[in-house]
Amino acid sequence: MPDPRLAAQLDFLLTCDRLKAVQRTTRLHDGSRFENSAEHSWHLALMALTLAEYAPAGTDMEQVMRLLLVHDLVEIGAGDLHFDAAAKALNQQHAAEAQAAAQLFALLPEAQAAEFTALWQEFEARHTPEARFARALDALQPMLLTWGQTADGAGGLGCTETFPELTVQRVLELKRSALAEFPQLWQAAEQLLREAERAGVIKP
Amino acid sequence: MPDPRLAAQLDFLLTCDRLKAVQRTTRLHDGSRFENSAEHSWHLALMALTLAEYAPAGTDMEQVMRLLLVHDLVEIGAGDLHFDAAAKALNQQHAAEAQAAAQLFALLPEAQAAEFTALWQEFEARHTPEARFARALDALQPMLLTWGQTADGAGGLGCTETFPELTVQRVLELKRSALAEFPQLWQAAEQLLREAERAGVIKP
């Protein structure tokens, strides 16, 4: 490559292709296969575009999109984590992700590496309104795929095979910290679970 | 759902899940499988974030990201098209996509449906600087996957199996209109093909 800066950026982008091979524990809505983290990230950015009105006034939606595009990249080195994992596994996961982030972002020119690292850290810290809204979408999306119903009647198939112990009450406990501060999204999540319970794909 | 507006938006987002099942003609960089249009759209938005400096000054990169997140959604009804298809097939494709766009975006509340339709039409028309840069990334990304090499030596495998007739000269002809106006990206694309030619994965 004649331009080493651009060559480094393209090398980074090619390495990011590996996110398409990181499998999540959520199935696509039709149940056909597990979702990967790259298409998941796209879905979240599209949610940000579609559901922007439910973020508090003044939330920078461009930043929300940036956070969502980048938030899972560290899984390229570290893998995805079950959302109900024990605290010990979580700590190990954080260490593995920090190492993966350092390695991956180091492929970029220095100032840009710092920018991407900052995006990832902002998402992880969940302090800014942008990171909190991004995290809420990240919490809502797998619920939609797993238990959601389209208006034309296609229903999510649940996840009793992968997580037989999950109940409406347990899911709400797990999701409350990410979602409850966005009342409309939280209400929609509760409603979605109640409908899935009536459809018999999750226990109360 | 208690809130019909939010219910409509979630219905749209669940329907968009089907983009993950639309298969492209490009393989992942490691050759393991064909790429789907959802993960492709994520990759393009990430490219916009990483390669913003190669767009002309004043290009609205938030709009570029929006265009890229939405540009392939119409394939949910219409399917992806080989980039070298005959003009007749292209016309049929455009009609199928327009119909698919109308159906899909009609799931959204009215004003938002108009917004998303406008994004798709802006991308298709390729008049604005944002649409032109988005289109350039869309032209570069499959080249990267197919013929690119990472710094650690992993090379693209080419596509002689799916497109045996492709040569460096033919690819450059096909890509010129999208890429040549961005000199650094165009130079990188040429260089990438020359290296792939040396590696024996494409004919001159």
Coordinates of C-alpha atoms in Angstrom, one line a residue:
Chain A
M1 CA 0.0 0.0 0.0
P2 CA 1.4 3.4 -0.9
D3 CA -0.2 5.2 2.0
P4 CA 0.8 3.5 5.4
R5 CA -2.0 5.3 7.3
L6 CA -4.8 4.1 5.0
A7 CA -3.1 0.7 4.9
A8 CA -3.3 0.5 8.7
Q9 CA -7.0 1.5 8.6
L10 CA -7.8 -1.1 6.0
D11 CA -5.9 -3.8 8.0
F12 CA -8.0 -2.9 11.0
L13 CA -11.2 -3.1 9.0
L14 CA -10.3 -6.5 7.6
T15 CA -9.5 -7.7 11.0
C16 CA -12.9 -6.5 12.2
D17 CA -14.4 -8.9 9.7
R18 CA -13.9 -11.6 12.3
L19 CA -16.7 -10.2 14.4
K20 CA -19.0 -11.9 11.9
A21 CA -17.8 -15.2 13.3
V22 CA -18.5 -14.4 16.9
Q23 CA -21.7 -16.2 17.8
R24 CA -24.2 -14.9 20.4
T25 CA -26.5 -16.9 22.5
T26 CA -29.6 -15.3 20.9
R27 CA -31.2 -16.8 17.9
L28 CA -32.6 -14.9 14.9
H29 CA -36.3 -14.2 15.3
D30 CA -37.2 -17.1 13.0
G31 CA -35.0 -19.4 15.1
S32 CA -33.0 -20.6 12.1
R33 CA -29.6 -20.0 13.6
F34 CA -27.7 -18.1 16.3
E35 CA -27.0 -14.4 15.7
N36 CA -23.5 -13.1 15.2
S37 CA -22.1 -10.0 16.9
A38 CA -21.6 -8.0 13.6
E39 CA -25.2 -8.3 12.4
H40 CA -26.3 -7.7 16.1
S41 CA -24.4 -4.4 16.0
W42 CA -26.1 -3.4 12.8
H43 CA -29.5 -4.1 14.3
L44 CA -28.7 -2.0 17.3
A45 CA -27.5 1.0 15.2
L46 CA -30.8 0.7 13.2
M47 CA -32.7 0.7 16.5
A48 CA -30.9 3.9 17.5
L49 CA -32.0 5.4 14.2
T50 CA -35.6 4.2 14.7
L51 CA -36.1 4.7 18.4
A52 CA -34.2 8.0 18.9
E53 CA -37.3 9.7 20.2
Y54 CA -37.3 7.6 23.4
A55 CA -33.9 8.9 24.4
P56 CA -33.8 12.0 26.7
A57 CA -33.7 15.3 24.9
G58 CA -30.2 16.3 24.1
T59 CA -28.9 12.7 23.7
D60 CA -26.3 12.8 20.8
M61 CA -27.7 10.0 18.6
E62 CA -24.6 10.1 16.3
Q63 CA -22.5 9.2 19.4
V64 CA -25.0 6.4 20.3
M65 CA -24.6 5.0 16.8
R66 CA -20.8 5.2 17.1
L67 CA -20.9 3.4 20.5
L68 CA -23.1 0.6 19.1
L69 CA -21.0 0.1 16.0
V70 CA -17.9 -0.4 18.1
H71 CA -19.1 -1.9 21.4
D72 CA -18.8 -5.5 20.5
L73 CA -15.5 -5.4 18.6
V74 CA -13.5 -6.5 21.6
E75 CA -15.3 -9.9 21.3
I76 CA -13.0 -10.6 18.4
G77 CA -10.3 -11.6 20.9
A78 CA -12.5 -12.3 23.9
G79 CA -15.7 -14.0 22.7
D80 CA -19.3 -13.2 23.7
L81 CA -20.6 -13.8 27.2
H82 CA -23.9 -15.3 28.4
F83 CA -25.8 -12.5 30.1
D84 CA -26.4 -14.6 33.2
A85 CA -22.8 -15.6 33.9
A86 CA -21.4 -15.7 37.3
A87 CA -19.5 -12.6 38.6
K88 CA -16.1 -14.5 38.5
A89 CA -16.6 -15.2 34.8
L90 CA -17.6 -11.6 34.3
N91 CA -14.3 -10.4 35.8
Q92 CA -12.3 -12.7 33.6
Q93 CA -14.3 -11.5 30.6
H94 CA -13.5 -7.9 31.4
A95 CA -9.8 -8.6 31.5
A96 CA -9.9 -10.6 28.3
E97 CA -11.9 -7.7 26.6
A98 CA -9.5 -5.1 27.8
Q99 CA -6.6 -7.0 26.3
A100 CA -8.5 -7.7 23.1
A101 CA -9.4 -4.0 22.8
A102 CA -5.8 -3.0 23.2
Q103 CA -4.6 -5.4 20.6
L104 CA -7.3 -4.6 18.0
F105 CA -7.3 -0.8 18.3
A106 CA -3.5 -0.8 18.2
L107 CA -3.8 -1.7 14.5
L108 CA -5.2 1.9 13.9
P109 CA -3.1 5.1 13.7
E110 CA -2.4 6.3 17.2
A111 CA -4.9 9.1 17.6
Q112 CA -7.6 7.0 16.0
A113 CA -6.8 4.1 18.3
A114 CA -7.3 6.4 21.3
E115 CA -10.7 7.5 19.8
F116 CA -12.0 3.9 19.3
T117 CA -10.7 2.9 22.8
A118 CA -12.6 5.9 24.3
L119 CA -15.8 4.8 22.5
W120 CA -15.5 1.3 23.9
Q121 CA -14.7 2.6 27.4
E122 CA -17.6 5.0 27.3
F123 CA -20.0 2.2 26.4
E124 CA -18.7 0.0 29.1
A125 CA -18.7 2.7 31.8
R126 CA -22.4 3.5 31.1
H127 CA -22.1 7.0 32.6
T128 CA -23.0 9.2 29.7
P129 CA -26.6 9.5 28.4
E130 CA -25.4 8.1 25.1
A131 CA -23.9 5.0 26.6
R132 CA -27.0 4.4 28.8
F133 CA -29.3 4.6 25.8
A134 CA -27.0 2.4 23.7
R135 CA -26.9 -0.1 26.6
A136 CA -30.8 0.0 26.8
L137 CA -31.1 -0.9 23.1
D138 CA -28.5 -3.7 23.6
A139 CA -30.7 -5.1 26.4
L140 CA -34.0 -4.8 24.5
Q141 CA -32.8 -6.3 21.1
P142 CA -32.4 -9.9 22.2
M143 CA -35.7 -9.8 24.0
L144 CA -37.3 -8.7 20.7
L145 CA -35.7 -11.5 18.8
T146 CA -36.5 -14.1 21.4
W147 CA -40.0 -13.3 22.5
G148 CA -41.2 -10.5 20.2
Q149 CA -44.2 -10.9 17.8
T150 CA -44.5 -9.1 14.4
A151 CA -47.9 -7.6 13.6
D152 CA -48.4 -10.3 10.9
G153 CA -48.3 -12.9 13.7
A154 CA -44.7 -14.4 13.5
G155 CA -43.8 -15.0 17.1
G156 CA -40.4 -15.3 18.8
L157 CA -39.7 -18.9 19.7
G158 CA -38.3 -18.3 23.2
C159 CA -35.1 -19.8 24.5
T160 CA -36.2 -22.7 26.8
E161 CA -33.7 -24.9 24.9
T162 CA -30.7 -22.7 25.7
F163 CA -31.9 -21.2 29.0
P164 CA -34.5 -23.5 30.5
E165 CA -34.5 -21.6 33.8
L166 CA -35.5 -18.2 32.5
T167 CA -38.8 -16.8 33.6
V168 CA -40.6 -13.5 33.0
Q169 CA -39.6 -12.4 36.5
R170 CA -36.0 -13.3 36.1
V171 CA -35.7 -11.6 32.7
L172 CA -37.2 -8.4 34.2
E173 CA -34.7 -8.5 37.1
L174 CA -31.8 -8.9 34.7
K175 CA -33.0 -6.1 32.4
R176 CA -34.2 -3.6 34.9
S177 CA -30.9 -1.7 35.4
A178 CA -30.5 -1.2 31.7
L179 CA -34.0 -0.4 30.6
A180 CA -36.2 0.9 33.5
E181 CA -34.9 4.5 33.1
F182 CA -36.5 4.7 29.6
P183 CA -40.1 4.3 30.6
Q184 CA -41.6 3.6 27.2
L185 CA -38.9 1.0 26.3
W186 CA -39.3 -0.6 29.7
Q187 CA -43.1 -0.8 29.4
A188 CA -42.7 -2.3 25.9
A189 CA -40.3 -4.9 27.3
E190 CA -42.7 -5.9 30.1
Q191 CA -45.6 -6.1 27.6
L192 CA -43.6 -8.2 25.2
L193 CA -42.8 -10.7 28.0
R194 CA -46.4 -10.9 29.1
E195 CA -47.5 -11.6 25.5
A196 CA -44.8 -14.3 25.2
E197 CA -46.0 -15.8 28.4
R198 CA -49.6 -15.9 27.0
A199 CA -48.1 -17.5 23.8
G200 CA -46.5 -20.2 26.1
V201 CA -42.8 -19.5 25.1
I202 CA -41.8 -18.3 28.6
K203 CA -42.9 -19.2 32.1
P204 CA -44.2 -16.4 34.5
Chain B
M1 CA -48.5 -3.1 23.2
P2 CA -49.9 -0.1 25.0
D3 CA -48.2 2.5 22.7
P4 CA -49.2 1.8 19.1
R5 CA -46.5 4.1 17.7
L6 CA -43.7 2.2 19.5
A7 CA -45.4 -1.1 18.7
A8 CA -45.2 -0.2 15.0
Q9 CA -41.5 0.7 15.3
L10 CA -40.7 -2.6 17.0
D11 CA -42.7 -4.4 14.4
F12 CA -40.5 -2.7 11.7
L13 CA -37.3 -3.6 13.6
L14 CA -38.3 -7.2 14.0
T15 CA -39.1 -7.4 10.3
C16 CA -35.7 -5.9 9.6
D17 CA -34.2 -9.0 11.3
R18 CA -34.8 -10.8 8.0
L19 CA -31.9 -8.9 6.4
K20 CA -29.6 -11.3 8.2
A21 CA -30.9 -14.0 6.0
V22 CA -30.2 -12.2 2.7
Q23 CA -27.0 -13.7 1.3
R24 CA -24.5 -11.7 -0.7
T25 CA -22.2 -13.1 -3.4
T26 CA -19.1 -12.0 -1.4
R27 CA -17.5 -14.4 1.1
L28 CA -16.1 -13.4 4.5
H29 CA -12.4 -12.7 4.3
D30 CA -11.6 -16.2 5.6
G31 CA -13.7 -17.8 2.9
S32 CA -15.8 -19.7 5.5
R33 CA -19.2 -18.6 4.2
F34 CA -21.1 -16.0 2.2
E35 CA -21.7 -12.7 3.9
N36 CA -25.2 -11.5 4.7
S37 CA -26.5 -8.0 4.0
A38 CA -27.0 -7.1 7.7
E39 CA -23.4 -7.8 8.8
H40 CA -22.3 -6.1 5.5
S41 CA -24.2 -3.0 6.5
W42 CA -22.5 -3.0 9.9
H43 CA -19.1 -3.3 8.2
L44 CA -19.9 -0.3 5.9
A45 CA -21.0 1.9 8.8
L46 CA -17.7 1.0 10.6
M47 CA -15.8 1.9 7.5
A48 CA -17.5 5.3 7.5
L49 CA -16.4 5.8 11.1
T50 CA -12.8 4.7 10.3
L51 CA -12.3 6.3 6.9
A52 CA -14.2 9.6 7.4
E53 CA -11.0 11.6 6.6
Y54 CA -11.1 10.5 2.9
A55 CA -14.5 12.1 2.3
P56 CA -14.5 15.7 1.0
A57 CA -14.5 18.3 3.7
G58 CA -18.1 19.1 4.8
T59 CA -19.4 15.6 4.2
D60 CA -22.0 14.8 6.9
M61 CA -20.7 11.5 8.3
E62 CA -23.8 10.9 10.4
Q63 CA -25.8 11.0 7.3
V64 CA -23.4 8.6 5.6
M65 CA -23.9 6.2 8.5
R66 CA -27.6 6.5 8.3
L67 CA -27.6 5.8 4.5
L68 CA -25.4 2.8 5.0
L69 CA -27.5 1.3 7.8
V70 CA -30.6 1.6 5.7
H71 CA -29.4 1.1 2.1
D72 CA -29.8 -2.7 1.9
L73 CA -33.1 -3.0 3.8
V74 CA -35.1 -3.2 0.6
E75 CA -33.4 -6.5 -0.2
I76 CA -35.7 -8.1 2.5
G77 CA -38.3 -8.2 -0.2
A78 CA -36.2 -8.1 -3.3
G79 CA -33.0 -10.1 -2.7
D80 CA -29.4 -9.1 -3.4
L81 CA -28.1 -8.6 -6.9
H82 CA -24.9 -9.8 -8.5
F83 CA -22.9 -6.7 -9.3
D84 CA -22.3 -7.7 -12.9
A85 CA -25.9 -8.5 -13.8
A86 CA -27.3 -7.5 -17.2
A87 CA -29.1 -4.2 -17.5
K88 CA -32.5 -5.9 -17.9
A89 CA -32.1 -7.7 -14.6
L90 CA -31.1 -4.4 -13.0
N91 CA -34.3 -2.8 -14.1
Q92 CA -36.3 -5.6 -12.7
Q93 CA -34.3 -5.3 -9.5
H94 CA -35.0 -1.6 -9.2
A95 CA -38.8 -2.2 -9.5
A96 CA -38.7 -5.1 -7.0
E97 CA -36.7 -2.9 -4.6
A98 CA -39.1 0.1 -4.9
Q99 CA -42.0 -2.2 -4.1
A100 CA -40.1 -3.8 -1.2
A101 CA -39.1 -0.3 0.2
A102 CA -42.8 0.8 0.0
Q103 CA -44.0 -2.3 1.9
L104 CA -41.2 -2.3 4.5
F105 CA -41.2 1.4 5.4
A106 CA -45.0 1.4 5.5
L107 CA -44.7 -0.5 8.8
L108 CA -43.3 2.7 10.4
P109 CA -45.3 5.7 11.6
E110 CA -46.0 7.9 8.6
A111 CA -43.4 10.7 9.0
Q112 CA -40.7 8.2 9.9
A113 CA -41.6 6.0 6.8
A114 CA -41.1 9.1 4.7
E115 CA -37.7 9.7 6.4
F116 CA -36.5 6.2 5.8
T117 CA -37.7 6.2 2.2
A118 CA -35.8 9.4 1.6
L119 CA -32.6 7.9 3.0
W120 CA -33.0 4.9 0.7
Q121 CA -33.7 7.2 -2.3
E122 CA -30.8 9.4 -1.5
F123 CA -28.4 6.5 -1.4
E124 CA -29.8 5.1 -4.7
A125 CA -29.7 8.5 -6.5
R126 CA -26.0 9.0 -5.7
H127 CA -26.2 12.8 -6.0
T128 CA -25.3 14.1 -2.6
P129 CA -21.7 13.9 -1.3
E130 CA -23.0 11.6 1.5
A131 CA -24.5 9.1 -0.9
R132 CA -21.5 9.2 -3.2
F133 CA -19.1 8.5 -0.3
A134 CA -21.5 5.8 1.1
R135 CA -21.5 4.2 -2.4
A136 CA -17.7 4.3 -2.6
L137 CA -17.5 2.3 0.7
D138 CA -20.0 -0.1 -0.6
A139 CA -17.9 -0.7 -3.7
L140 CA -14.6 -1.0 -1.7
Q141 CA -15.8 -3.4 1.0
P142 CA -16.3 -6.5 -1.1
M143 CA -12.9 -5.9 -2.7
L144 CA -11.3 -5.9 0.7
L145 CA -13.0 -9.2 1.7
T146 CA -12.2 -10.9 -1.6
W147 CA -8.7 -9.8 -2.3
G148 CA -7.4 -7.9 0.7
Q149 CA -4.5 -8.9 2.8
T150 CA -4.1 -8.3 6.6
A151 CA -0.7 -7.1 7.9
D152 CA -0.3 -10.5 9.6
G153 CA -0.4 -12.1 6.1
A154 CA -4.0 -13.5 5.9
G155 CA -5.0 -13.0 2.3
G156 CA -8.4 -12.8 0.6
L157 CA -9.1 -16.0 -1.3
G158 CA -10.4 -14.3 -4.5
C159 CA -13.6 -15.4 -6.2
T160 CA -12.6 -17.4 -9.2
E161 CA -15.2 -20.1 -8.1
T162 CA -18.2 -17.7 -8.1
F163 CA -16.9 -15.3 -10.9
P164 CA -14.3 -17.1 -13.0
E165 CA -14.3 -14.4 -15.6
L166 CA -13.2 -11.5 -13.3
T167 CA -9.9 -9.9 -14.0
V168 CA -8.1 -6.9 -12.5
Q169 CA -9.0 -4.8 -15.5
R170 CA -12.7 -5.8 -15.4
V171 CA -13.0 -5.1 -11.6
L172 CA -11.4 -1.7 -12.1
E173 CA -13.9 -0.9 -14.9
L174 CA -16.8 -1.9 -12.7
K175 CA -15.6 0.0 -9.7
R176 CA -14.3 3.2 -11.3
S177 CA -17.6 5.2 -11.3
A178 CA -18.0 4.6 -7.5
L179 CA -14.5 4.9 -6.4
A180 CA -12.3 7.1 -8.7
E181 CA -13.5 10.4 -7.3
F182 CA -11.9 9.5 -3.9
P183 CA -8.3 9.4 -5.0
Q184 CA -6.8 7.7 -1.9
L185 CA -9.5 5.0 -1.8
W186 CA -9.2 4.4 -5.6
Q187 CA -5.4 4.1 -5.3
A188 CA -5.8 1.6 -2.4
A189 CA -8.3 -0.4 -4.5
E190 CA -5.9 -0.6 -7.4
Q191 CA -3.0 -1.5 -5.2
L192 CA -5.1 -4.2 -3.5
L193 CA -5.8 -5.8 -6.8
R194 CA -2.2 -5.7 -7.9
E195 CA -1.2 -7.4 -4.8
A196 CA -3.9 -10.0 -5.2
E197 CA -2.7 -10.5 -8.8
R198 CA 0.9 -11.1 -7.5
A199 CA -0.6 -13.6 -4.9
G200 CA -2.3 -15.4 -7.8
V201 CA -5.9 -15.0 -6.7
I202 CA -7.0 -12.9 -9.7
K203 CA -5.9 -12.7 -13.3
P204 CA -4.5 -9.3 -14.8

